[in-house]
Amino acid sequence: MGIDALIAGWELFGTPLAIAMTIFGCFLGLIIGVMPGLGPLMGIILLLPAVFHLPPVAAMGALIAIFVGGSCGGAVSAIVLRIPGTPIAAATLLDGYPMAQKGRAGEAIGLAISASAVGGIIGGIILIALAPVLADFALRFGPPEYFALTLLGLIAIAVVGREAPLKGFITGVLGLLIATIGTDAISNAQRFTFGHFELSSGFHIVAIVVGLFAVSEVLFQVRGGGLLEAPKVPRVRISLFSLVLLLKHPVNLVRSSAIGTFFGSLPGAGGVISAFSSYAVAKAQARPEDGYGEGAEGGVVATEAANNASAGGTLIPTMALGVPGDASAAVLMSALILFGYFPGPELFEQNLDVAGGMFLAYIFANVALAGLGFLMTPVFLSVLRLRKVHLLPVVVMLSVMGTFALQSSVFDLWSMLGFGALGYFLRLHGYPLAPIVIGVVLGPICESNFRRSLLISRDGLSIFWEREITFTILLVTVLVVLWGLVGKGVSRWLKRQFQRAT
């Protein structure tokens, strides 16, 4: 089915508009990824309103390309300034910055870009191979299975890989509550609208994500100060010799790409865990003279191949099952739903050309990443010299224009500001924002399938343990919850035992 999807999707993707938007999205993603504090999620959010009126594959190509470019762009500032542009680039500075200190900044950036592109392509190949197969298996799913699956996604994103799983659970529940506002899809009753007509359709997803992430980020940057400071960025000359350096690490490259794809496909894991995990494996397999932590080429290859491959892995459950792996995938899923296409088996069964177009967009975005990365690095470095006082007003302007343009609604602007204040308050007290988006996106799907399951059940809740697939998924959900509750303590105990042993 993967090859069939590519053939069907070429008619939609192989147009000048779709290809140009993918290249533009990759370029924009690189720039946003370079700038500390923004990242691919912010880019997807800001561009979503602008591409809303484009053909679906062209629009999704631009958004997916931002995801790809943004996942790589953070490595540039990590290598040059020791400031990761994105959290997933934090592992890259372990060896990237020491390489720059030794006068090899150009080689380090080139190595990061080429490893990201190849890792992303490997992740894309796995995506094309696995997503249709997984979707074909999911054709056996009914409402109980979809309820269990979305419940797993809701729980996993809240408790897996978090420093404070309880806080993640709280914000996930908050997202579910927000999703209940509006008209009930089954009974057509008004819920929590309090007589306000504007709330009959609930809050628009764009107003929610722009407020939570873009507006709250602006408030945080203003609070942090340093608005007039310009970072001192050294001049760097990038060389195609980096491609030769990459060929010296074929096993590391393929292994790290596989690790990144695996962790990316797990809801709640994502690029950060995959980058550090692949780095740990590469370091364990290396020789002492390789000098990991002191400017090792293999360290940069491992982290960058993994974090871009994880982008492809994240799209596997998103497209095949309708379960987003992280906040960026949730926004991509929301965009696809806004265009009238629902991720999951239905997408591959009824709209194979759209799925294939998205596959091609992802692969082409990684190819464009290599070309743009080498050609435009001087531009990306100059972006690092921008002062916050010039950058933040542009973010605010794009947020306001994009949110208002969707429905020409002043209510959406007020919603955006309200969610911005909410996001700022939650971040101030250490609450993660991603579970809110997951709750808003998956909440209605989870609720509707739960109620449909009860409608077709003759014995109430027994339908959830009488069906084997549903029971298995719910059992996995329970294990995820238990791991979220005790996993941190287990990790600390293992760390203490390791320290004693060494």
Short mmCIF file of C-alpha atoms in Angstrom, two decimals, residues 171-445:
data_model
loop_
_atom_site.label_atom_id
_atom_site.label_comp_id
_atom_site.label_asym_id
_atom_site.label_seq_id
_atom_site.Cartn_x
_atom_site.Cartn_y
_atom_site.Cartn_z
CA THR A 171 -3.39 19.99 32.11
CA GLY A 172 -4.56 17.03 30.03
CA VAL A 173 -7.84 17.01 31.97
CA LEU A 174 -8.06 20.77 31.43
CA GLY A 175 -7.82 20.15 27.68
CA LEU A 176 -10.64 17.61 27.93
CA LEU A 177 -12.82 20.13 29.75
CA ILE A 178 -12.14 22.77 27.11
CA ALA A 179 -13.12 20.26 24.43
CA THR A 180 -16.56 19.76 26.01
CA ILE A 181 -17.55 23.40 25.44
CA GLY A 182 -19.96 23.85 22.55
CA THR A 183 -22.64 21.74 20.89
CA ASP A 184 -22.72 18.04 21.73
CA ALA A 185 -22.27 16.09 18.49
CA ILE A 186 -24.59 13.24 19.54
CA SER A 187 -27.44 14.92 21.46
CA ASN A 188 -27.08 18.39 19.85
CA ALA A 189 -27.33 19.93 23.33
CA GLN A 190 -25.47 23.09 24.32
CA ARG A 191 -22.75 22.48 26.91
CA PHE A 192 -21.08 25.17 29.02
CA THR A 193 -21.99 27.95 26.58
CA PHE A 194 -23.78 30.02 29.28
CA GLY A 195 -26.05 31.53 26.66
CA HIS A 196 -23.22 32.90 24.50
CA PHE A 197 -23.71 32.16 20.82
CA GLU A 198 -19.97 32.44 20.13
CA LEU A 199 -19.34 29.38 22.31
CA SER A 200 -21.83 27.15 20.47
CA SER A 201 -19.01 25.85 18.26
CA GLY A 202 -16.46 25.80 21.08
CA PHE A 203 -13.07 27.46 20.92
CA HIS A 204 -11.27 27.34 17.59
CA ILE A 205 -8.20 25.10 17.75
CA VAL A 206 -6.01 27.78 16.13
CA ALA A 207 -6.97 30.36 18.75
CA ILE A 208 -6.13 27.82 21.45
CA VAL A 209 -2.70 26.79 20.18
CA VAL A 210 -1.64 30.31 19.13
CA GLY A 211 -2.60 31.64 22.53
CA LEU A 212 -1.11 28.83 24.57
CA PHE A 213 2.22 28.74 22.79
CA ALA A 214 2.86 31.91 20.77
CA VAL A 215 1.34 34.54 23.08
CA SER A 216 2.60 32.89 26.26
CA GLU A 217 6.09 32.61 24.73
CA VAL A 218 6.09 36.34 23.97
CA LEU A 219 5.08 37.08 27.56
CA PHE A 220 7.83 34.79 28.85
CA GLN A 221 10.46 36.40 26.63
CA VAL A 222 9.43 39.87 27.83
CA ARG A 223 9.57 38.68 31.43
CA GLY A 224 13.06 37.28 30.88
CA GLY A 225 14.41 40.68 29.83
CA GLY A 226 17.38 41.26 27.54
CA LEU A 227 15.14 42.71 24.83
CA LEU A 228 17.86 45.00 23.49
CA GLU A 229 20.72 42.51 23.64
CA ALA A 230 22.13 41.14 20.39
CA PRO A 231 23.96 37.78 20.62
CA LYS A 232 27.57 37.77 19.45
CA VAL A 233 27.60 35.26 16.61
CA PRO A 234 30.95 34.28 15.08
CA ARG A 235 31.41 34.01 11.33
CA VAL A 236 31.15 30.41 10.15
CA ARG A 237 32.01 28.97 6.75
CA ILE A 238 30.20 25.71 6.02
CA SER A 239 31.77 23.10 3.75
CA LEU A 240 30.46 20.19 1.69
CA PHE A 241 33.30 18.20 3.25
CA SER A 242 30.77 17.46 6.01
CA LEU A 243 29.13 14.92 3.69
CA VAL A 244 32.40 13.00 3.59
CA LEU A 245 32.54 13.08 7.38
CA LEU A 246 29.01 11.66 7.53
CA LEU A 247 30.02 8.69 5.39
CA LYS A 248 32.52 7.72 8.08
CA HIS A 249 29.64 6.86 10.46
CA PRO A 250 27.22 4.62 8.49
CA VAL A 251 26.35 2.25 11.36
CA ASN A 252 25.83 5.12 13.81
CA LEU A 253 23.66 6.94 11.26
CA VAL A 254 21.33 4.02 10.53
CA ARG A 255 21.15 2.89 14.18
CA SER A 256 20.37 6.39 15.45
CA SER A 257 17.73 6.89 12.76
CA ALA A 258 16.04 3.63 13.79
CA ILE A 259 16.14 4.64 17.47
CA GLY A 260 14.69 8.06 16.61
CA THR A 261 11.87 6.54 14.57
CA PHE A 262 11.03 4.09 17.35
CA PHE A 263 10.84 6.70 20.11
CA GLY A 264 9.06 9.14 17.82
CA SER A 265 6.30 6.60 17.25
CA LEU A 266 5.65 6.33 21.00
CA PRO A 267 3.15 8.97 22.22
CA GLY A 268 4.83 11.25 24.73
CA ALA A 269 8.43 10.24 23.96
CA GLY A 270 9.52 12.33 20.98
CA GLY A 271 12.77 13.93 19.85
CA VAL A 272 14.37 14.74 23.20
CA ILE A 273 14.30 11.16 24.48
CA SER A 274 15.30 9.74 21.10
CA ALA A 275 18.27 12.14 20.77
CA PHE A 276 19.68 11.41 24.22
CA SER A 277 18.99 7.67 23.88
CA SER A 278 20.78 7.42 20.54
CA TYR A 279 23.66 9.48 21.95
CA ALA A 280 23.96 7.12 24.91
CA VAL A 281 23.98 4.06 22.63
CA ALA A 282 26.55 5.63 20.29
CA LYS A 283 28.78 6.59 23.21
CA ALA A 284 28.54 3.08 24.67
CA GLN A 285 29.61 1.59 21.33
CA ALA A 286 32.45 4.07 20.78
CA ARG A 287 36.12 3.72 21.59
CA PRO A 288 37.69 5.90 24.34
CA GLU A 289 39.78 7.75 21.76
CA ASP A 290 36.64 8.91 19.95
CA GLY A 291 36.31 11.54 22.68
CA TYR A 292 32.55 11.75 23.14
CA GLY A 293 31.71 14.94 25.00
CA GLU A 294 34.87 16.60 23.69
CA GLY A 295 33.86 17.25 20.09
CA ALA A 296 33.17 13.80 18.63
CA GLU A 297 31.69 13.74 15.14
CA GLY A 298 29.69 10.63 16.04
CA GLY A 299 27.91 12.49 18.83
CA VAL A 300 26.53 15.07 16.39
CA VAL A 301 25.55 12.35 13.91
CA ALA A 302 23.73 10.32 16.57
CA THR A 303 21.65 13.16 18.01
CA GLU A 304 20.70 14.89 14.75
CA ALA A 305 19.87 11.68 12.86
CA ALA A 306 17.67 10.60 15.77
CA ASN A 307 15.75 13.81 16.31
CA ASN A 308 14.80 14.23 12.65
CA ALA A 309 13.97 10.54 12.25
CA SER A 310 11.69 10.90 15.26
CA ALA A 311 9.62 13.39 13.23
CA GLY A 312 8.82 10.60 10.76
CA GLY A 313 8.15 8.22 13.63
CA THR A 314 5.76 10.70 15.22
CA LEU A 315 3.70 10.80 12.02
CA ILE A 316 3.21 6.99 12.04
CA PRO A 317 0.55 6.82 14.81
CA THR A 318 -0.74 10.27 13.84
CA MET A 319 -1.61 9.28 10.27
CA ALA A 320 -2.36 5.60 10.80
CA LEU A 321 -4.35 5.70 14.04
CA GLY A 322 -5.22 9.35 14.62
CA VAL A 323 -3.15 9.41 17.83
CA PRO A 324 -0.64 12.29 17.77
CA GLY A 325 2.75 11.59 19.30
CA ASP A 326 3.42 15.13 20.53
CA ALA A 327 2.05 18.67 20.42
CA SER A 328 3.42 19.38 16.91
CA ALA A 329 1.78 16.22 15.56
CA ALA A 330 -1.46 17.21 17.33
CA VAL A 331 -1.50 20.55 15.52
CA LEU A 332 -0.73 18.81 12.21
CA MET A 333 -3.59 16.43 12.90
CA SER A 334 -5.86 19.37 13.71
CA ALA A 335 -4.90 21.02 10.42
CA LEU A 336 -5.73 17.86 8.48
CA ILE A 337 -9.12 17.68 10.21
CA LEU A 338 -9.75 21.35 9.36
CA PHE A 339 -9.23 20.43 5.71
CA GLY A 340 -11.87 17.73 6.05
CA TYR A 341 -9.66 14.63 6.27
CA PHE A 342 -9.59 12.44 9.36
CA PRO A 343 -6.34 10.61 10.19
CA GLY A 344 -6.61 6.87 10.63
CA PRO A 345 -7.73 3.95 8.45
CA GLU A 346 -10.32 6.19 6.77
CA LEU A 347 -7.55 8.40 5.39
CA PHE A 348 -5.83 5.46 3.65
CA GLU A 349 -9.07 3.81 2.56
CA GLN A 350 -10.88 6.85 1.13
CA ASN A 351 -8.14 9.45 0.54
CA LEU A 352 -5.03 7.47 -0.36
CA ASP A 353 -3.85 10.29 -2.63
CA VAL A 354 -3.82 12.78 0.25
CA ALA A 355 -1.89 10.35 2.47
CA GLY A 356 0.58 9.70 -0.36
CA GLY A 357 0.97 13.43 -0.96
CA MET A 358 1.89 13.90 2.70
CA PHE A 359 4.42 11.04 2.46
CA LEU A 360 6.04 12.69 -0.55
CA ALA A 361 6.03 16.08 1.19
CA TYR A 362 7.87 14.62 4.17
CA ILE A 363 10.54 12.94 2.02
CA PHE A 364 10.99 16.01 -0.18
CA ALA A 365 11.21 18.27 2.88
CA ASN A 366 14.22 16.29 4.10
CA VAL A 367 15.85 16.55 0.66
CA ALA A 368 15.19 20.31 0.69
CA LEU A 369 16.63 20.44 4.21
CA ALA A 370 20.03 19.32 2.94
CA GLY A 371 20.10 21.84 0.10
CA LEU A 372 18.77 24.81 2.07
CA GLY A 373 20.90 23.98 5.08
CA PHE A 374 24.16 24.21 3.15
CA LEU A 375 23.15 27.21 1.01
CA MET A 376 21.40 29.37 3.60
CA THR A 377 23.49 28.85 6.76
CA PRO A 378 24.85 32.44 6.59
CA VAL A 379 21.23 33.68 6.60
CA PHE A 380 20.36 31.51 9.58
CA LEU A 381 23.38 32.80 11.49
CA SER A 382 22.38 36.39 10.76
CA VAL A 383 18.93 35.65 12.18
CA LEU A 384 20.63 34.81 15.47
CA ARG A 385 21.79 38.43 15.66
CA LEU A 386 18.19 39.75 15.81
CA ARG A 387 17.22 41.52 19.03
CA LYS A 388 14.09 40.35 20.84
CA VAL A 389 12.66 43.86 20.66
CA HIS A 390 12.46 43.46 16.87
CA LEU A 391 11.44 39.79 16.78
CA LEU A 392 8.63 39.63 19.36
CA PRO A 393 6.37 42.28 17.74
CA VAL A 394 6.51 40.27 14.50
CA VAL A 395 5.36 37.15 16.37
CA VAL A 396 2.48 39.11 17.94
CA MET A 397 1.47 40.59 14.58
CA LEU A 398 1.48 37.18 12.85
CA SER A 399 -0.50 35.67 15.74
CA VAL A 400 -3.21 38.35 15.58
CA MET A 401 -3.46 38.40 11.78
CA GLY A 402 -3.50 34.63 11.46
CA THR A 403 -6.11 34.06 14.16
CA PHE A 404 -8.45 36.79 12.90
CA ALA A 405 -8.13 35.76 9.23
CA LEU A 406 -9.62 32.31 9.84
CA GLN A 407 -13.18 33.40 10.67
CA SER A 408 -12.90 37.22 10.84
CA SER A 409 -13.93 36.80 14.45
CA VAL A 410 -13.04 39.22 17.23
CA PHE A 411 -14.09 36.49 19.66
CA ASP A 412 -11.22 34.34 18.37
CA LEU A 413 -8.81 37.19 19.19
CA TRP A 414 -10.12 37.43 22.74
CA SER A 415 -9.89 33.64 23.03
CA MET A 416 -6.30 33.77 21.82
CA LEU A 417 -5.40 36.39 24.44
CA GLY A 418 -7.21 34.44 27.15
CA PHE A 419 -5.39 31.23 26.34
CA GLY A 420 -2.16 33.20 26.14
CA ALA A 421 -2.66 34.39 29.72
CA LEU A 422 -3.59 30.84 30.76
CA GLY A 423 -0.49 29.42 29.06
CA TYR A 424 1.74 32.01 30.74
CA PHE A 425 0.29 31.21 34.17
CA LEU A 426 0.68 27.44 33.67
CA ARG A 427 4.27 27.74 32.42
CA LEU A 428 5.11 30.03 35.31
CA HIS A 429 4.15 27.22 37.71
CA GLY A 430 5.78 24.39 35.75
CA TYR A 431 2.70 22.90 34.06
CA PRO A 432 3.25 21.47 30.54
CA LEU A 433 1.06 22.85 27.75
CA ALA A 434 1.22 19.98 25.26
CA PRO A 435 -1.36 17.80 27.11
CA ILE A 436 -3.93 20.60 26.73
CA VAL A 437 -3.64 20.45 22.93
CA ILE A 438 -3.78 16.65 22.97
CA GLY A 439 -6.86 16.80 25.19
CA VAL A 440 -8.62 19.29 22.90
CA VAL A 441 -7.87 17.22 19.79
CA LEU A 442 -8.43 13.70 21.14
CA GLY A 443 -11.11 14.53 23.73
CA PRO A 444 -14.10 14.69 21.35
CA ILE A 445 -12.93 11.54 19.54
#
